[in-house]
Coordinates of C-alpha atoms in Angstrom, one line a residue:
X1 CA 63.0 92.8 37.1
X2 CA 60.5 95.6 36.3
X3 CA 62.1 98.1 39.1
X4 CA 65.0 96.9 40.8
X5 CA 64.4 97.7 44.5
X6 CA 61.7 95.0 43.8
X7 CA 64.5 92.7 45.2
X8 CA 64.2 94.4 48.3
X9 CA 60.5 93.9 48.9
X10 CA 59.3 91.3 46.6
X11 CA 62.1 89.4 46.2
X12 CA 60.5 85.9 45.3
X13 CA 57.3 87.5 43.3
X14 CA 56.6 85.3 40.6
X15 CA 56.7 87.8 37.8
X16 CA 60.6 89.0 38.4
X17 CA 61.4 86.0 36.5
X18 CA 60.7 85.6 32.6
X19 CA 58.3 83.1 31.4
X20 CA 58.5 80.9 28.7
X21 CA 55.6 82.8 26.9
X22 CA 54.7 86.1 27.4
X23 CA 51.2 87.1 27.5
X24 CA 51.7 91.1 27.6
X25 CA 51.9 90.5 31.4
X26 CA 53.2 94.3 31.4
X27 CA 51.7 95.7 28.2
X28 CA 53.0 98.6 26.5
X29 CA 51.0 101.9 26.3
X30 CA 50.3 100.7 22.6
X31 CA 49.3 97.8 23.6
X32 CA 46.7 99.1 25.9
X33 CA 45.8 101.3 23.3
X34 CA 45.1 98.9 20.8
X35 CA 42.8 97.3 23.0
X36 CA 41.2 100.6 23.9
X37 CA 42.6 100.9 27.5
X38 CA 44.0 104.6 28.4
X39 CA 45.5 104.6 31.8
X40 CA 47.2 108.1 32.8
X41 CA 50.8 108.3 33.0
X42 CA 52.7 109.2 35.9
X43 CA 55.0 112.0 34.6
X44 CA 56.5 112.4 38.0
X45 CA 60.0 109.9 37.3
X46 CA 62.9 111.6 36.2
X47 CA 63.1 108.9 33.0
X48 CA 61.3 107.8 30.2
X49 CA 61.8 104.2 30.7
X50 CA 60.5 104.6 34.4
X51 CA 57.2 106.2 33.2
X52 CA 56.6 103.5 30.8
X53 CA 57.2 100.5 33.1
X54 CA 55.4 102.0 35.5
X55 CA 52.3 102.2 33.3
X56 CA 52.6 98.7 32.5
X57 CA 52.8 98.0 36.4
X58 CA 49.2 99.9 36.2
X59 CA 48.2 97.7 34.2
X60 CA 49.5 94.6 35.7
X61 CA 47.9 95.8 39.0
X62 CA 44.5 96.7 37.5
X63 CA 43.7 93.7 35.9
X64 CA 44.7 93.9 32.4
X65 CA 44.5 90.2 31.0
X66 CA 45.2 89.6 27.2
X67 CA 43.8 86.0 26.4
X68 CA 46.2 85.6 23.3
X69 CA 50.2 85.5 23.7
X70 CA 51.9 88.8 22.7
X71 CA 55.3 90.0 24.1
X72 CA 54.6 92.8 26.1
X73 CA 57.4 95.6 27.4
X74 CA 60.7 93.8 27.8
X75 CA 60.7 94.0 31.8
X76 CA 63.1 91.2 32.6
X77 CA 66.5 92.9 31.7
X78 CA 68.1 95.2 34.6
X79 CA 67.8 99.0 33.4
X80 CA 69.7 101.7 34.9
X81 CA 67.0 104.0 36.5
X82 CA 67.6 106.9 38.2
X83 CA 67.5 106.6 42.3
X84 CA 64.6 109.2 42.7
X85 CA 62.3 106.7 40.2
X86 CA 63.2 103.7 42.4
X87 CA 62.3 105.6 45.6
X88 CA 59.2 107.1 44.2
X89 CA 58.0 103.4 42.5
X90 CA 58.2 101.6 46.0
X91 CA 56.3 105.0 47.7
X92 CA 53.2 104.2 45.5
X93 CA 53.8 100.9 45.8
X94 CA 54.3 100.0 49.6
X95 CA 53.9 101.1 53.3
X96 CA 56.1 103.9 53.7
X97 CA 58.0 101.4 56.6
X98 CA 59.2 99.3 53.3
X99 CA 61.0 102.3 52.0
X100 CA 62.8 103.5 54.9
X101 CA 63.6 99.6 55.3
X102 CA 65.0 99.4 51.9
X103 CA 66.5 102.9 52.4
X104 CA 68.7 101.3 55.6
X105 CA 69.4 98.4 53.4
X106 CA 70.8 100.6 50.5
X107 CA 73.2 102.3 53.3
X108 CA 73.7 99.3 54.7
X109 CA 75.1 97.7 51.5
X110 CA 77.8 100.3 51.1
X111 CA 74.8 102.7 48.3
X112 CA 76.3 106.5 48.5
X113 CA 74.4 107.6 51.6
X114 CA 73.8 111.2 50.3
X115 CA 72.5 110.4 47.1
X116 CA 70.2 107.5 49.0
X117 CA 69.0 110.0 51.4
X118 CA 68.3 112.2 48.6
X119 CA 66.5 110.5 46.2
X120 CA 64.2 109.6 49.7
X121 CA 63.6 112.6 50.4
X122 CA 62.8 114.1 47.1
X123 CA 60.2 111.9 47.0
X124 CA 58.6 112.3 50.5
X125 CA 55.5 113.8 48.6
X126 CA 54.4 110.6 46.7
X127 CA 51.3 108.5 48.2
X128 CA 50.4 105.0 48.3
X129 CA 48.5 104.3 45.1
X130 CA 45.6 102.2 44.8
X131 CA 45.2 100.4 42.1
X132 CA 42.2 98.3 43.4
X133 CA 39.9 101.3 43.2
X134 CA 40.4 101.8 39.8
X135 CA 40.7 98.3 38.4
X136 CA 38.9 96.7 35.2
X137 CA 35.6 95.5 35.4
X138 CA 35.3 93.2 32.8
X139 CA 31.3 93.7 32.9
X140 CA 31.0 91.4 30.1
X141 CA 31.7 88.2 32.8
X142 CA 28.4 88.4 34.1
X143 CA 26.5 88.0 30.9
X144 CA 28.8 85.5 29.1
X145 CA 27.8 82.4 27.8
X146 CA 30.2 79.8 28.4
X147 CA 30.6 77.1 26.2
X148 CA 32.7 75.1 28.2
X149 CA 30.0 75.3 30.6
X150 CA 27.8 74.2 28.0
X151 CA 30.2 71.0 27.0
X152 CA 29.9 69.7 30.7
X153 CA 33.9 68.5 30.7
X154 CA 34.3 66.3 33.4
X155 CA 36.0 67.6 36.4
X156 CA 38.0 65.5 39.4
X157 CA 37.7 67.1 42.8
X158 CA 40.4 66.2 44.5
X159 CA 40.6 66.4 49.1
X160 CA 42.3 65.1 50.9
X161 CA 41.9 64.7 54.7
X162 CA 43.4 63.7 58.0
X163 CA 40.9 63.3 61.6
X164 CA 39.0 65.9 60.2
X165 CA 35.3 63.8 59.6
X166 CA 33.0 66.6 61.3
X167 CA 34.3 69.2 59.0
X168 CA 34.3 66.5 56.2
X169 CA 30.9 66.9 56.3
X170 CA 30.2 70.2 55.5
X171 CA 32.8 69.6 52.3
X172 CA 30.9 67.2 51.0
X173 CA 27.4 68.7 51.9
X174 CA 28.2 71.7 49.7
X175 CA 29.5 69.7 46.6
X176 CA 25.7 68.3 46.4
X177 CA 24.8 71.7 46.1
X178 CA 26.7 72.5 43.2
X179 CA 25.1 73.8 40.4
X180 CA 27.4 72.0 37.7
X181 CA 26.8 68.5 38.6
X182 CA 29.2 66.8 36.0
X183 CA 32.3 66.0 39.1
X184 CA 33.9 63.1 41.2
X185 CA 35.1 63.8 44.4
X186 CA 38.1 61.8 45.1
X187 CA 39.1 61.6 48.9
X188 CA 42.4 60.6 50.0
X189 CA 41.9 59.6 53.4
X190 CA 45.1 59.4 56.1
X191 CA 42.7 59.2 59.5
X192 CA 43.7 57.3 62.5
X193 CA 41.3 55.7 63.0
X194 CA 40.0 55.5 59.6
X195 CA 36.4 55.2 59.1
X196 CA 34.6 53.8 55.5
X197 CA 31.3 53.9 56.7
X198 CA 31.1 57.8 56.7
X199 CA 31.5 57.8 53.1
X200 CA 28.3 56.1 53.0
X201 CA 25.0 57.4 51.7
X202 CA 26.3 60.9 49.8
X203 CA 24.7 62.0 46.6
X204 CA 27.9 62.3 45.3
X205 CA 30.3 60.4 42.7
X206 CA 32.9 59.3 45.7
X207 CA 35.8 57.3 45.5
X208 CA 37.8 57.1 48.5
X209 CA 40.6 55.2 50.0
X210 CA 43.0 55.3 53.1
X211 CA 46.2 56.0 53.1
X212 CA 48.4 55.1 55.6
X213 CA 51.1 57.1 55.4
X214 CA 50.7 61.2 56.6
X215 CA 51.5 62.5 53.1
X216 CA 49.7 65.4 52.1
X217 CA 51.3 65.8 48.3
X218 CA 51.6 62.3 47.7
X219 CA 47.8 62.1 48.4
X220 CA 47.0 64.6 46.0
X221 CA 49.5 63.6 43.4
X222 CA 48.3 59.8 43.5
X223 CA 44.6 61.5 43.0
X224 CA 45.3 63.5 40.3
X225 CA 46.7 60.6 38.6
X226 CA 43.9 58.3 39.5
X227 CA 41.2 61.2 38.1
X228 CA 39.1 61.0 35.4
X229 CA 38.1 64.4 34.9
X230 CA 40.6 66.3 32.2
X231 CA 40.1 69.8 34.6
X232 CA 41.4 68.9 38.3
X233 CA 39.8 70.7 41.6
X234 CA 41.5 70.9 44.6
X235 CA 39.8 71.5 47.8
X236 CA 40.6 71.2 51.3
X237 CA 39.2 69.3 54.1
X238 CA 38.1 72.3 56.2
X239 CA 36.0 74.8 53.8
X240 CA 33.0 76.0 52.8
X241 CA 31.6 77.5 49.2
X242 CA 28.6 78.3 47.3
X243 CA 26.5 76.5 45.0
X244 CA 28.1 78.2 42.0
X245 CA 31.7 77.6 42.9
X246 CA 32.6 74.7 39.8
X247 CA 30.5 76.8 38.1
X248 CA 32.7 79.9 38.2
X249 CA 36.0 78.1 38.1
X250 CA 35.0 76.8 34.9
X251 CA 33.6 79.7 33.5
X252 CA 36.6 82.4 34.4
X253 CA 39.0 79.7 32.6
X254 CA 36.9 80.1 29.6
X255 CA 36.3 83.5 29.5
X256 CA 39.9 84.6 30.2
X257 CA 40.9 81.5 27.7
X258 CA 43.6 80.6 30.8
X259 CA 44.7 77.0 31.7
X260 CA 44.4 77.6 35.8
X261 CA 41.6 79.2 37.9
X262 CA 43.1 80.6 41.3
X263 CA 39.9 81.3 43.8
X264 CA 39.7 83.8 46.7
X265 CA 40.1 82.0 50.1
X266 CA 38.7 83.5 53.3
X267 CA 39.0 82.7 56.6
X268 CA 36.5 84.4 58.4
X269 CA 32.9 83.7 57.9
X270 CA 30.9 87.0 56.4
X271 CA 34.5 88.6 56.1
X272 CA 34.9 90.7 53.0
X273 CA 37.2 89.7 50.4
X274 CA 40.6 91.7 50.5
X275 CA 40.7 94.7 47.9
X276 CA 43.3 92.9 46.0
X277 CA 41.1 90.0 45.5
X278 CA 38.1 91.8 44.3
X279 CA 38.4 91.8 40.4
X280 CA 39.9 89.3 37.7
X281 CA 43.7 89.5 37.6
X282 CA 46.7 87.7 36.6
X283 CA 47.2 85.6 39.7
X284 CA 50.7 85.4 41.4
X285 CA 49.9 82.7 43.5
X286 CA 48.2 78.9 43.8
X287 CA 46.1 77.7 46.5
X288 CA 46.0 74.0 46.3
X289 CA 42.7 74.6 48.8
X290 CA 40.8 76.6 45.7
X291 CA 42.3 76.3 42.5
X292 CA 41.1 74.5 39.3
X293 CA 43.5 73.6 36.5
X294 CA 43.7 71.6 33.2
X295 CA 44.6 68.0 34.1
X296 CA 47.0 68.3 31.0
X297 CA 48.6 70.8 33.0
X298 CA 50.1 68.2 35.5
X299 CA 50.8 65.5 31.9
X300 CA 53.1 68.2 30.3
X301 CA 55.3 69.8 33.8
X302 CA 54.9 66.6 36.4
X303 CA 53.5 66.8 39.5
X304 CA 54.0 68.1 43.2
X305 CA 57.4 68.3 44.3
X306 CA 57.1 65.3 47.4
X307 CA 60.5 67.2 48.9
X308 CA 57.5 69.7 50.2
X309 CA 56.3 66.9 52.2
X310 CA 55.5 68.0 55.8
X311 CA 56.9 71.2 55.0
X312 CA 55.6 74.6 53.0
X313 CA 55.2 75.9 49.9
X314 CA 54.3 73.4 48.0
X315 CA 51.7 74.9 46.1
X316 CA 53.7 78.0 45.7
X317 CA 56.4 76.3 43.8
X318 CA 53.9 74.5 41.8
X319 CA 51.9 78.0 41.0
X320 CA 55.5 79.4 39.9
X321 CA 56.3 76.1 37.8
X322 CA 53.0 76.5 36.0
X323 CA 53.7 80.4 34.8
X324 CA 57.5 79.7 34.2
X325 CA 56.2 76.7 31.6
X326 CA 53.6 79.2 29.9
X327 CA 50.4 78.4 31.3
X328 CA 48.1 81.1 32.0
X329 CA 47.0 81.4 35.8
X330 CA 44.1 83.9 36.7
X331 CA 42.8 85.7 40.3
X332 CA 39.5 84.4 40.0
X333 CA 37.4 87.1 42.3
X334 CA 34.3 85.0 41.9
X335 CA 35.4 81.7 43.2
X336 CA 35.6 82.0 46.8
X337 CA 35.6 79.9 49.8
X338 CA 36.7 80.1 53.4
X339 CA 39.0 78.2 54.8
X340 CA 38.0 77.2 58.2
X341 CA 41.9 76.8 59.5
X342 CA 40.8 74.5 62.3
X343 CA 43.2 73.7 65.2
X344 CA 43.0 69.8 64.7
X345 CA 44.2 67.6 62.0
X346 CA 45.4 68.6 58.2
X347 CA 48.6 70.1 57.7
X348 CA 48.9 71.3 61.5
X349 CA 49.0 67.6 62.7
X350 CA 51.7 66.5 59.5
X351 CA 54.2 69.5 59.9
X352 CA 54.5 73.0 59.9
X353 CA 51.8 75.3 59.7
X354 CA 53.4 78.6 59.7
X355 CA 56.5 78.6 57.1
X356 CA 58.8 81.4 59.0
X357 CA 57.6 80.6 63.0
X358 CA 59.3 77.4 63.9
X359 CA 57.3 74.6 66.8
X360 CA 60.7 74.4 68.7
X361 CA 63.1 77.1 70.4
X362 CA 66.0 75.9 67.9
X363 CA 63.8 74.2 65.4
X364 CA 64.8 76.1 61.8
X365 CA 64.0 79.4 60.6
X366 CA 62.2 79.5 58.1
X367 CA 60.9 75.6 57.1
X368 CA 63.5 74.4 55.1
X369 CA 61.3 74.3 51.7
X370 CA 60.5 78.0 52.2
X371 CA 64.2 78.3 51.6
X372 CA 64.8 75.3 48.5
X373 CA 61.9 77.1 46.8
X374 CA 63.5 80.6 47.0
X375 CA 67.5 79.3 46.3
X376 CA 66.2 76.8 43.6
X377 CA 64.1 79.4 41.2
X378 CA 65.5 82.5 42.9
X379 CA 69.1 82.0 43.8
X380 CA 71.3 82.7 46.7
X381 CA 71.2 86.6 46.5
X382 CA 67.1 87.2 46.2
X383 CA 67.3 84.2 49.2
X384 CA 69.5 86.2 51.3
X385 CA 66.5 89.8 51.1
X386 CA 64.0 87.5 50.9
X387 CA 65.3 86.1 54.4
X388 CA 65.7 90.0 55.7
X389 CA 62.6 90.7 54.4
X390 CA 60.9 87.9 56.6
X391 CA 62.6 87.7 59.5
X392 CA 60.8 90.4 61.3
X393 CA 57.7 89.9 60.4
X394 CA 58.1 86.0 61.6
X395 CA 59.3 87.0 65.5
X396 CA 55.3 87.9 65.9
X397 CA 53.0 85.3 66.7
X398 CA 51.2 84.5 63.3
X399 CA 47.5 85.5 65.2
X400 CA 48.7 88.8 65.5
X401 CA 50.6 89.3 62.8
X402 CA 49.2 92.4 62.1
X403 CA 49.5 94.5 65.2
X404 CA 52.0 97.5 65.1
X405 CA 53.0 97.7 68.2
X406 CA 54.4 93.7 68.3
X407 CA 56.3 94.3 65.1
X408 CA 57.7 97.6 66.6
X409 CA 59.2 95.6 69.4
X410 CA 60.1 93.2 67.1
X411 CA 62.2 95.9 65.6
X412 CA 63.3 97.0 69.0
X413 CA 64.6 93.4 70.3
X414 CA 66.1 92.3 67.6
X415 CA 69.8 92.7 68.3
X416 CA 68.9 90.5 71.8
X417 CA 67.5 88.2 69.7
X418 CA 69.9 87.9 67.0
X419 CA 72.2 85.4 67.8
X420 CA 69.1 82.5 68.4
X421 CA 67.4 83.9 64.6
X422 CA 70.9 83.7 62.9
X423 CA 70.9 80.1 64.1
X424 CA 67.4 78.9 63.3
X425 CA 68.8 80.3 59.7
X426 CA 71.7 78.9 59.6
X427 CA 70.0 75.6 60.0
X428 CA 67.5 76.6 57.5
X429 CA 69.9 76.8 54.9
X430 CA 72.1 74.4 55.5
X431 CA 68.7 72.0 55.4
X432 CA 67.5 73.6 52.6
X433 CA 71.4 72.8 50.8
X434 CA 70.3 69.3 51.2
X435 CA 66.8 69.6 49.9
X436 CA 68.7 71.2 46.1
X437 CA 71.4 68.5 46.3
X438 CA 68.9 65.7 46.1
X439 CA 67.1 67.1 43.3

């Protein structure tokens, strides 16, 4: 783990666990150098090995992408840095509530309060960095010639949907404006009641079928399988995207030499995409709504897990499978949609929506596969901050999710509420025990 009070604020982050090939995810300053890239170093930590993890951090954050695979700085063993460069790491790193939280949590967890408190306060003085502001360009893009655009592979867009026909339409309405024509659309359809005749009369290459049963990944899994395309599109029922959208998929994969294409998804027509998702990146995430990836990707590591089924997550444990096995998944800023979200059919209508805010009073906290995805790649102890880390957060209505004041009273209930949210937890886990034993 490249700092360890990660554990406290990232706990399930993709990147604190060591792939099987490295490609300089966190290069060294030679490394950077080599390929003419001079960031500054921060010569505020009290260590050596603080400065130069940080720097690759930089890196990491500002988009530094090496196409070829080249260990980078060993970040994956557990150094011994001193407390002020672990306080002063999260400072730049997080809201300033994060590091009194993990300050509390240090104390907490039987730390030495007074050299807690003092490496926080030593570092009261260090601002939020950001890293967006200053990230790579990668101008080149623009003018690049692809020439995987210029071999026309043949890709497989794969949707599928459940009572959502009106928004269906809009789907399929911007797929005949692509400007890379050379797809199928393949439409796994789980509608009651289900209806063939819309699939009439589209300028499109569409196979559909019904499927009875409410599965969501055993849709996509049996369409991936039934694909001909050797690169794989997933979409979603309720979106919208531009004309170029297979275009840029295609073309960051090449560019970047990578095996997945992760896309920006918005949910707010005209809404500006998040800072964070504004440049090229190694991507920590997949979003089975946006994503394109190599249809050899799902021949060499399997398919979804089906023990997501009407549950979360799903796509997170896939995107964490696919960078564990090597494969080279990229933030693609230029591939962006917006998800509609809609209030009827999809996801809401099979399961859960929201993986930490359970339907019923003493229904689990979190969804059960939130939990087998953390204990199953993470372990029991990252589980355990992941679940502190969460649980407050979650006792807000997920519309305002971002208002202050809710979260402080959040803060401020808590101890009325704790005996109902240690038992929605309880039941979590004990699910989620089930979930690893049947795997």
């Amino acid at each position: 783990m490249l700092f360890s009070f990660l554990r406290y604020v990232k706990p399930t982050w993709y990147f604190n666990l060591r792939p099987k090939q490295d490609y300089a995810y966190f290069p060294s300053q030679e490394q950077l150098l080599q390929n003419s890239i001079s960031f500054e170093k921060d010569l505020g930590y009290q260590s050596a090995e603080a400065c130069e993890r940080d720097l690759a951090w930089t890196a990491f954050q500002r988009g530094v992408i090496q196409s070829k695979p080249e260990a980078g700085l060993n970040v994956w063993n557990t150094p011994k840095l001193p407390l002020a460069d672990e306080y002063r790491f999260l400072r730049k790193n997080v809201h300033v509530a994060w590091v009194v939280y993990t300050l509390l949590l240090r104390v907490l967890t039987f730390h030495n309060p007074f050299a807690e408190f003092a490496a926080f306060w030593k570092t009261r003085h260090v601002s939020r960095f950001d890293y967006a502001n200053q990230a790579l360009p990668y101008s080149a893009y623009d003018s690049f010639e692809s020439p995987l655009l210029a071999e026309r592979p043949f890709v497989s867009v794969v949707i599928p949907t459940l009572n959502r026909y009106s928004y269906l339409k809009d789907v399929l309405r911007d797929l005949e404006r692509q400007t890379y024509t050379h797809f199928e659309v393949l439409l796994v359809d789980q509608s009651e009641p289900f209806d063939a005749t819309f699939y009439e009369g589209w300028n499109l290459d569409l196979h559909f079928w019904y499927q009875k049963e409410k599965a969501l990944w055993k849709a996509r899994n049996e369409a991936i399988q039934k694909a001909k395309g050797s690169y794989i599109l997933l979409y979603d029922d309720d979106s919208l995207v531009d004309p170029d959208w297979i275009e840029h998929h295609l073309k960051t994969l090449d560019f970047f030499q990578a095996d997945l294409s992760s896309g920006v998804s918005l949910s707010v027509v005209g809404a500006e995409i998040p800072k964070h998702y504004r440049y090229f990146r190694w991507s920590d995430q997949l979003d089975t709504g946006n994503v394109l990836l190599k249809k050899s990707v799902f021949e060499s590591i399997g398919y979804f897990d089906l023990q997501f089924e009407k549950q979360r997550m799903g796509d997170g444990e896939y995107g964490l499978r696919c960078y564990l096995n090597g494969f080279k998944n990229i933030s693609n800023c230029k591939a962006k949609r917006i998800h509609l979200k809609v209030s009827e059919g999809g996801l809401r209508q099979m399961g859960s929506w929201d993986g930490w805010r359970p339907k019923k009073l003493l229904g689990p906290r979190p969804v059960p596969s939130v939990l087998y995805l953390s204990r199953k790649y993470f372990g029991a102890a990252l589980s355990r901050y992941y679940i502190l880390q969460s649980i407050l957060p979650s006792l807000v209505p997920y519309r305002l999710k971002k208002n202050k004041f809710l979260l402080f009273l959040s803060f401020v209930f808590i101890p009325l509420l704790l005996p109902l949210v240690l038992f929605q937890v309880f039941k979590s886990w004990r699910m989620s025990s089930k979930m690893l034993a049947a795997v």
